[in-house]
Short mmCIF file of C-alpha atoms and ligand atoms in Angstrom, two decimals:
data_model
loop_
_atom_site.label_atom_id
_atom_site.label_comp_id
_atom_site.label_asym_id
_atom_site.label_seq_id
_atom_site.Cartn_x
_atom_site.Cartn_y
_atom_site.Cartn_z
CA UNK A 1 -2.62 -22.56 1.36
CA UNK A 2 -3.08 -19.25 0.62
CA UNK A 3 -0.58 -16.32 2.26
CA UNK A 4 0.59 -12.84 2.52
CA UNK A 5 3.73 -11.87 2.09
CA UNK A 6 4.05 -8.46 4.21
CA UNK A 7 6.98 -6.30 4.90
CA UNK A 8 7.68 -2.50 3.47
CA UNK A 9 9.28 -1.37 0.42
CA UNK A 10 12.15 -3.53 -0.46
CA UNK A 11 11.17 -6.18 1.99
CA UNK A 12 12.29 -9.38 0.09
CA UNK A 13 8.60 -10.20 -1.09
CA UNK A 14 8.11 -10.45 -4.79
CA UNK A 15 12.06 -12.40 -4.19
CA UNK A 16 10.35 -14.87 -1.40
CA UNK A 17 7.09 -14.61 -3.60
CA UNK A 18 8.58 -16.53 -6.85
CA UNK A 19 10.79 -18.61 -5.27
CA UNK A 20 7.48 -20.31 -3.81
CA UNK A 21 5.97 -19.90 -7.07
CA UNK A 22 9.04 -21.97 -8.51
CA UNK A 23 9.35 -24.49 -5.57
CA UNK A 24 5.44 -25.05 -4.73
CA UNK A 25 3.31 -24.29 -8.16
CA UNK A 26 1.93 -21.48 -5.69
CA UNK A 27 0.23 -18.33 -7.35
CA UNK A 28 1.73 -15.04 -7.12
CA UNK A 29 -0.64 -12.20 -6.60
CA UNK A 30 1.94 -9.20 -6.58
CA UNK A 31 -0.75 -6.18 -6.94
CA UNK A 32 2.32 -3.87 -7.90
CA UNK A 33 2.95 -5.95 -11.01
CA UNK A 34 -0.47 -5.64 -11.65
CA UNK A 35 -0.73 -2.36 -11.81
CA UNK A 36 2.29 -1.40 -13.63
CA UNK A 37 0.75 -3.45 -16.03
CA UNK A 38 -2.32 -1.59 -16.70
CA UNK A 39 0.11 1.20 -16.64
CA UNK A 40 2.06 -0.28 -19.38
CA UNK A 41 -1.30 -1.29 -21.74
CA UNK A 42 -2.66 2.41 -20.78
CA UNK A 43 -5.63 1.12 -19.05
CA UNK A 44 -8.41 3.38 -17.26
CA UNK A 45 -7.03 1.90 -14.31
CA UNK A 46 -3.30 2.29 -15.53
CA UNK A 47 -4.17 6.09 -16.71
CA UNK A 48 -5.92 6.13 -12.83
CA UNK A 49 -2.88 4.41 -11.32
CA UNK A 50 0.87 6.28 -13.09
CA UNK A 51 0.83 9.41 -10.76
CA UNK A 52 -0.29 8.21 -7.49
CA UNK A 53 2.49 5.09 -8.21
CA UNK A 54 5.18 7.93 -9.23
CA UNK A 55 5.06 9.56 -6.17
CA UNK A 56 4.87 6.59 -3.88
CA UNK A 57 1.34 7.19 -2.79
CA UNK A 58 -1.41 4.12 -2.24
CA UNK A 59 -3.64 3.76 -5.28
CA UNK A 60 -7.33 3.35 -4.62
CA UNK A 61 -8.62 0.53 -2.33
CA UNK A 62 -11.52 0.10 -5.04
CA UNK A 63 -8.81 -0.75 -7.79
CA UNK A 64 -6.42 -3.08 -5.84
CA UNK A 65 -8.69 -5.35 -4.81
CA UNK A 66 -11.04 -5.19 -8.10
CA UNK A 67 -7.58 -6.69 -9.20
CA UNK A 68 -7.33 -9.27 -6.40
CA UNK A 69 -10.84 -10.43 -6.61
CA UNK A 70 -10.41 -10.99 -10.90
CA UNK A 71 -7.42 -12.82 -10.40
CA UNK A 72 -8.43 -14.90 -7.80
CA UNK A 73 -11.10 -16.00 -10.60
CA UNK A 74 -8.56 -17.21 -13.39
CA UNK A 75 -7.08 -18.98 -10.74
CA UNK A 76 -8.37 -23.00 -10.35
CA UNK A 77 -9.28 -23.84 -6.50
CA UNK A 78 -6.29 -26.16 -6.22
CA UNK A 79 -3.83 -23.49 -7.00
CA UNK A 80 -2.56 -21.72 -3.97
CA UNK A 81 -2.12 -17.54 -3.86
CA UNK A 82 0.50 -16.30 -2.70
CA UNK A 83 -0.87 -12.03 -1.94
CA UNK A 84 2.29 -10.19 -2.93
CA UNK A 85 1.50 -6.20 -1.73
CA UNK A 86 -1.92 -6.58 -0.87
CA UNK A 87 -3.62 -5.91 1.58
CA UNK A 88 -1.99 -2.57 2.47
CA UNK A 89 -5.03 -0.81 4.09
CA UNK A 90 -6.98 -1.67 7.19
CA UNK A 91 -9.88 -1.55 4.43
CA UNK A 92 -7.97 -3.63 2.08
CA UNK A 93 -7.26 -6.43 4.41
CA UNK A 94 -10.91 -6.31 5.40
CA UNK A 95 -12.08 -6.91 1.47
CA UNK A 96 -9.61 -9.44 1.68
CA UNK A 97 -11.23 -11.68 3.72
CA UNK A 98 -14.89 -10.61 2.41
CA UNK A 99 -12.79 -11.69 -1.25
CA UNK A 100 -11.62 -15.53 0.36
CA UNK A 101 -14.87 -16.25 1.89
CA UNK A 102 -17.31 -15.48 -1.09
CA UNK A 103 -14.82 -17.92 -3.16
CA UNK A 104 -14.52 -20.70 -0.35
CA UNK A 105 -10.55 -19.85 0.64
CA UNK A 106 -8.82 -19.79 3.63
CA UNK A 107 -6.13 -17.59 5.40
CA UNK A 108 -3.56 -19.87 6.50
CA UNK A 109 -0.77 -17.78 7.41
CA UNK A 110 0.60 -14.04 7.15
CA UNK A 111 4.29 -13.55 6.70
CA UNK A 112 5.77 -10.76 7.87
CA UNK A 113 9.22 -10.31 6.56
CA UNK A 114 11.52 -7.96 9.17
CA UNK A 115 14.00 -5.62 8.41
CA UNK A 116 16.16 -3.07 9.39
CA UNK A 117 14.41 0.65 7.38
CA UNK A 118 18.27 1.46 6.81
CA UNK A 119 18.73 -1.28 4.51
CA UNK A 120 15.96 -0.26 2.39
CA UNK A 121 17.05 1.95 0.81
CA UNK A 122 20.17 0.50 -0.71
CA UNK A 123 18.05 -2.88 -1.56
CA UNK A 124 15.45 -1.34 -3.82
CA UNK A 125 17.82 1.92 -5.17
CA UNK A 126 19.83 -1.74 -6.55
CA UNK A 127 17.21 -3.35 -7.88
CA UNK A 128 16.44 -3.91 -11.19
CA UNK A 129 14.50 -6.64 -13.23
CA UNK A 130 14.78 -8.30 -17.07
CA UNK A 131 12.80 -7.33 -19.73
CA UNK A 132 11.88 -10.06 -20.95
CA UNK A 133 11.15 -12.55 -18.12
CA UNK A 134 10.38 -10.65 -14.96
CA UNK A 135 13.61 -12.35 -13.07
CA UNK A 136 14.61 -9.50 -10.65
CA UNK A 137 18.60 -9.17 -9.93
CA UNK A 138 20.21 -6.53 -7.31
CA UNK A 139 23.57 -4.54 -8.51
CA UNK A 140 25.61 -5.74 -5.11
CA UNK A 141 23.28 -8.82 -3.63
CA UNK A 142 22.57 -10.45 -6.31
CA UNK A 143 24.06 -10.10 -10.10
CA UNK A 144 23.76 -12.02 -12.74
CA UNK A 145 25.63 -15.34 -13.61
CA UNK A 146 27.38 -13.66 -17.06
CA UNK A 147 27.47 -9.59 -15.91
CA UNK A 148 24.83 -8.27 -18.54
CA UNK A 149 22.72 -12.10 -19.68
CA UNK A 150 20.13 -12.74 -17.42
CA UNK A 151 20.09 -16.21 -15.45
CA UNK A 152 16.64 -17.21 -16.14
CA UNK A 153 16.36 -16.71 -20.15
CA UNK A 154 19.63 -15.47 -21.76
CA UNK A 155 18.15 -11.50 -22.26
CA UNK A 156 20.76 -8.51 -22.34
CA UNK A 157 17.83 -6.03 -21.81
CA UNK A 158 17.07 -5.45 -18.19
CA UNK A 159 14.79 -2.47 -16.59
CA UNK A 160 14.31 -0.30 -13.28
CA UNK A 161 11.36 0.95 -12.30
CA UNK A 162 10.73 4.95 -12.29
CA UNK A 163 9.77 4.82 -8.06
CA UNK A 164 12.62 2.84 -7.46
CA UNK A 165 14.84 6.33 -6.05
CA UNK A 166 15.74 7.61 -3.08
CA UNK A 167 12.96 10.00 -2.41
CA UNK A 168 10.22 8.23 -3.43
CA UNK A 169 11.18 5.21 -1.25
CA UNK A 170 10.76 7.54 1.52
CA UNK A 171 7.43 8.38 0.84
CA UNK A 172 7.17 4.25 0.26
CA UNK A 173 7.86 3.82 3.54
CA UNK A 174 5.40 6.57 5.54
CA UNK A 175 2.68 5.09 3.57
CA UNK A 176 4.12 1.74 5.06
CA UNK A 177 4.64 2.64 8.41
CA UNK A 178 1.00 4.87 8.36
CA UNK A 179 -0.92 2.77 6.63
CA UNK A 180 -0.30 -1.06 6.28
CA UNK A 181 2.08 -1.40 9.37
CA UNK A 182 -1.49 -1.26 11.41
CA UNK A 183 -2.98 -3.82 10.24
CA UNK A 184 -0.38 -6.73 11.43
CA UNK A 185 -2.26 -6.23 15.07
CA UNK A 186 -5.63 -7.46 13.67
CA UNK A 187 -3.69 -10.49 12.38
CA UNK A 188 -1.51 -10.75 15.37
CA UNK A 189 -5.08 -11.25 17.13
CA UNK A 190 -6.90 -14.19 15.08
CA UNK A 191 -2.97 -15.79 15.53
CA UNK A 192 -1.62 -15.65 11.92
CA UNK A 193 1.18 -13.46 11.97
CA UNK A 194 4.92 -15.60 11.53
CA UNK A 195 8.56 -13.67 11.77
CA UNK A 196 10.61 -14.33 9.62
CA UNK A 197 13.90 -12.00 9.57
CA UNK A 198 14.03 -10.43 6.72
CA UNK A 199 18.22 -9.24 7.11
CA UNK A 200 19.75 -12.96 6.09
CA UNK A 201 20.09 -13.74 3.30
CA UNK A 202 18.24 -15.00 0.61
CA UNK A 203 18.12 -18.85 0.85
CA UNK A 204 17.73 -18.42 4.83
CA UNK A 205 15.00 -16.30 4.11
CA UNK A 206 13.51 -18.91 1.81
CA UNK A 207 14.12 -21.71 3.97
CA UNK A 208 12.25 -20.17 6.96
CA UNK A 209 9.61 -19.49 5.08
CA UNK A 210 9.34 -23.24 3.83
CA UNK A 211 9.38 -24.03 7.52
CA UNK A 212 6.18 -22.07 8.17
CA UNK A 213 4.80 -23.54 5.35
CA UNK A 214 5.55 -27.16 5.35
CA UNK A 215 4.47 -26.87 10.01
P1 ADP B 1 7.65 -2.65 -3.61
O1 ADP B 1 7.15 -3.89 -3.21
O2 ADP B 1 8.60 -2.14 -3.93
O3 ADP B 1 6.60 -2.03 -2.45
P2 ADP B 1 4.97 -2.67 -5.40
O4 ADP B 1 5.40 -3.30 -6.44
O5 ADP B 1 3.88 -3.53 -4.23
O6 ADP B 1 6.05 -2.13 -4.31
O7 ADP B 1 4.36 -1.15 -5.27
C1 ADP B 1 4.23 -0.52 -6.23
C2 ADP B 1 3.01 0.50 -5.98
O8 ADP B 1 2.10 0.37 -6.82
C3 ADP B 1 2.82 1.35 -4.79
O9 ADP B 1 3.73 2.53 -4.47
C4 ADP B 1 1.84 2.02 -4.94
O10 ADP B 1 1.52 3.25 -5.45
C5 ADP B 1 0.69 0.51 -5.97
N1 ADP B 1 0.83 -0.10 -4.87
C6 ADP B 1 0.57 -1.58 -5.20
N2 ADP B 1 0.06 -2.47 -4.36
C7 ADP B 1 -1.11 -1.34 -3.87
C8 ADP B 1 -2.10 -1.91 -2.75
N3 ADP B 1 -2.16 -2.90 -2.76
N4 ADP B 1 -2.53 -0.84 -2.37
C9 ADP B 1 -2.25 0.54 -2.68
N5 ADP B 1 -1.59 0.74 -4.04
C10 ADP B 1 -0.34 -0.09 -4.11
P1 ADP B 2 9.48 -6.39 -2.79
O1 ADP B 2 8.56 -7.13 -3.62
O2 ADP B 2 9.31 -6.47 -0.78
O3 ADP B 2 9.99 -4.98 -2.65
P2 ADP B 2 11.72 -6.93 -3.52
O4 ADP B 2 11.87 -9.19 -3.43
O5 ADP B 2 12.28 -6.50 -4.66
O6 ADP B 2 11.10 -6.82 -2.49
O7 ADP B 2 13.28 -7.15 -3.40
C1 ADP B 2 14.20 -5.90 -2.90
C2 ADP B 2 15.86 -6.41 -3.21
O8 ADP B 2 16.44 -6.37 -3.03
C3 ADP B 2 15.61 -6.73 -5.20
O9 ADP B 2 16.86 -6.11 -5.96
C4 ADP B 2 15.96 -8.05 -4.38
O10 ADP B 2 17.26 -8.32 -5.47
C5 ADP B 2 17.13 -7.54 -3.12
N1 ADP B 2 17.03 -8.55 -1.46
C6 ADP B 2 15.74 -9.35 -1.61
N2 ADP B 2 16.07 -10.37 -0.64
C7 ADP B 2 17.22 -10.07 0.22
C8 ADP B 2 17.62 -10.57 0.95
N3 ADP B 2 17.67 -11.23 1.67
N4 ADP B 2 19.32 -10.26 1.08
C9 ADP B 2 19.67 -9.15 0.27
N5 ADP B 2 19.33 -8.91 -1.03
C10 ADP B 2 18.33 -8.84 -1.22
ZN1 ZN B 3 14.84 -13.05 -18.01
#
């Protein structure tokens, strides 16, 4: 099983991908996470990507498609892939077709998380993660059970992304509308798009995705 989670910043792609990893042993391929790791490590890719990401613009198609190909090569054929935040342009969608075909993989579903844009700014400005294990939280929608302590690993260190501010979010949403939304009709024509109400509770969104995968 190979699926794409598609939706604007804050739609819940990372949240739902983590759930699928935990429940089904699938592998999450988040280009955002890969790029942040590259920035942190100061690799040549990280050095190129840093300012682009801080501005909320898109990193080059060659870089992200290269990262995806490398990650797939490290996976067992039996492991399903969840593409989270990739593809984001028509060129990337085309590259993904080639990347999958050359590895004997088939794209099963493109799951679109439908959300109300007005809600996204609040989702993103309230987002933070555990600095140790990466578990995602939200100031309003998902607080740790014990204040200031990660539910998963017990760490008391948390972090926020430098690009999760209102101004950059607006740019990221504009990028989504201009460059990413146009890939939906392409997948639609291939009968791959499944729509899920991303405004529902996290658990309801997970149940809707599970129903698609189990169908
Ligand atoms: P979100 O899920 O909040 O949209 P991501 O973590 O997926 O954010 O991406 C953060 C940033 O990393 C993007 O704003 C962009 O600069 C860069 N990025 C991530 N994935 C891609 C991609 N597939 N193509 C181009 N740039 C990307
Ligand atoms: P994306 O990966 O699409 O950018 P995330 O999964 O990181 O989005 O979610 C953005 C923020 O919104 C996170 O803080 C997350 O806890 C919260 N969130 C995710 N799904 C929901 C939901 N269905 N309802 C309310 N908040 C949500
Ligand atoms: Zn943790």
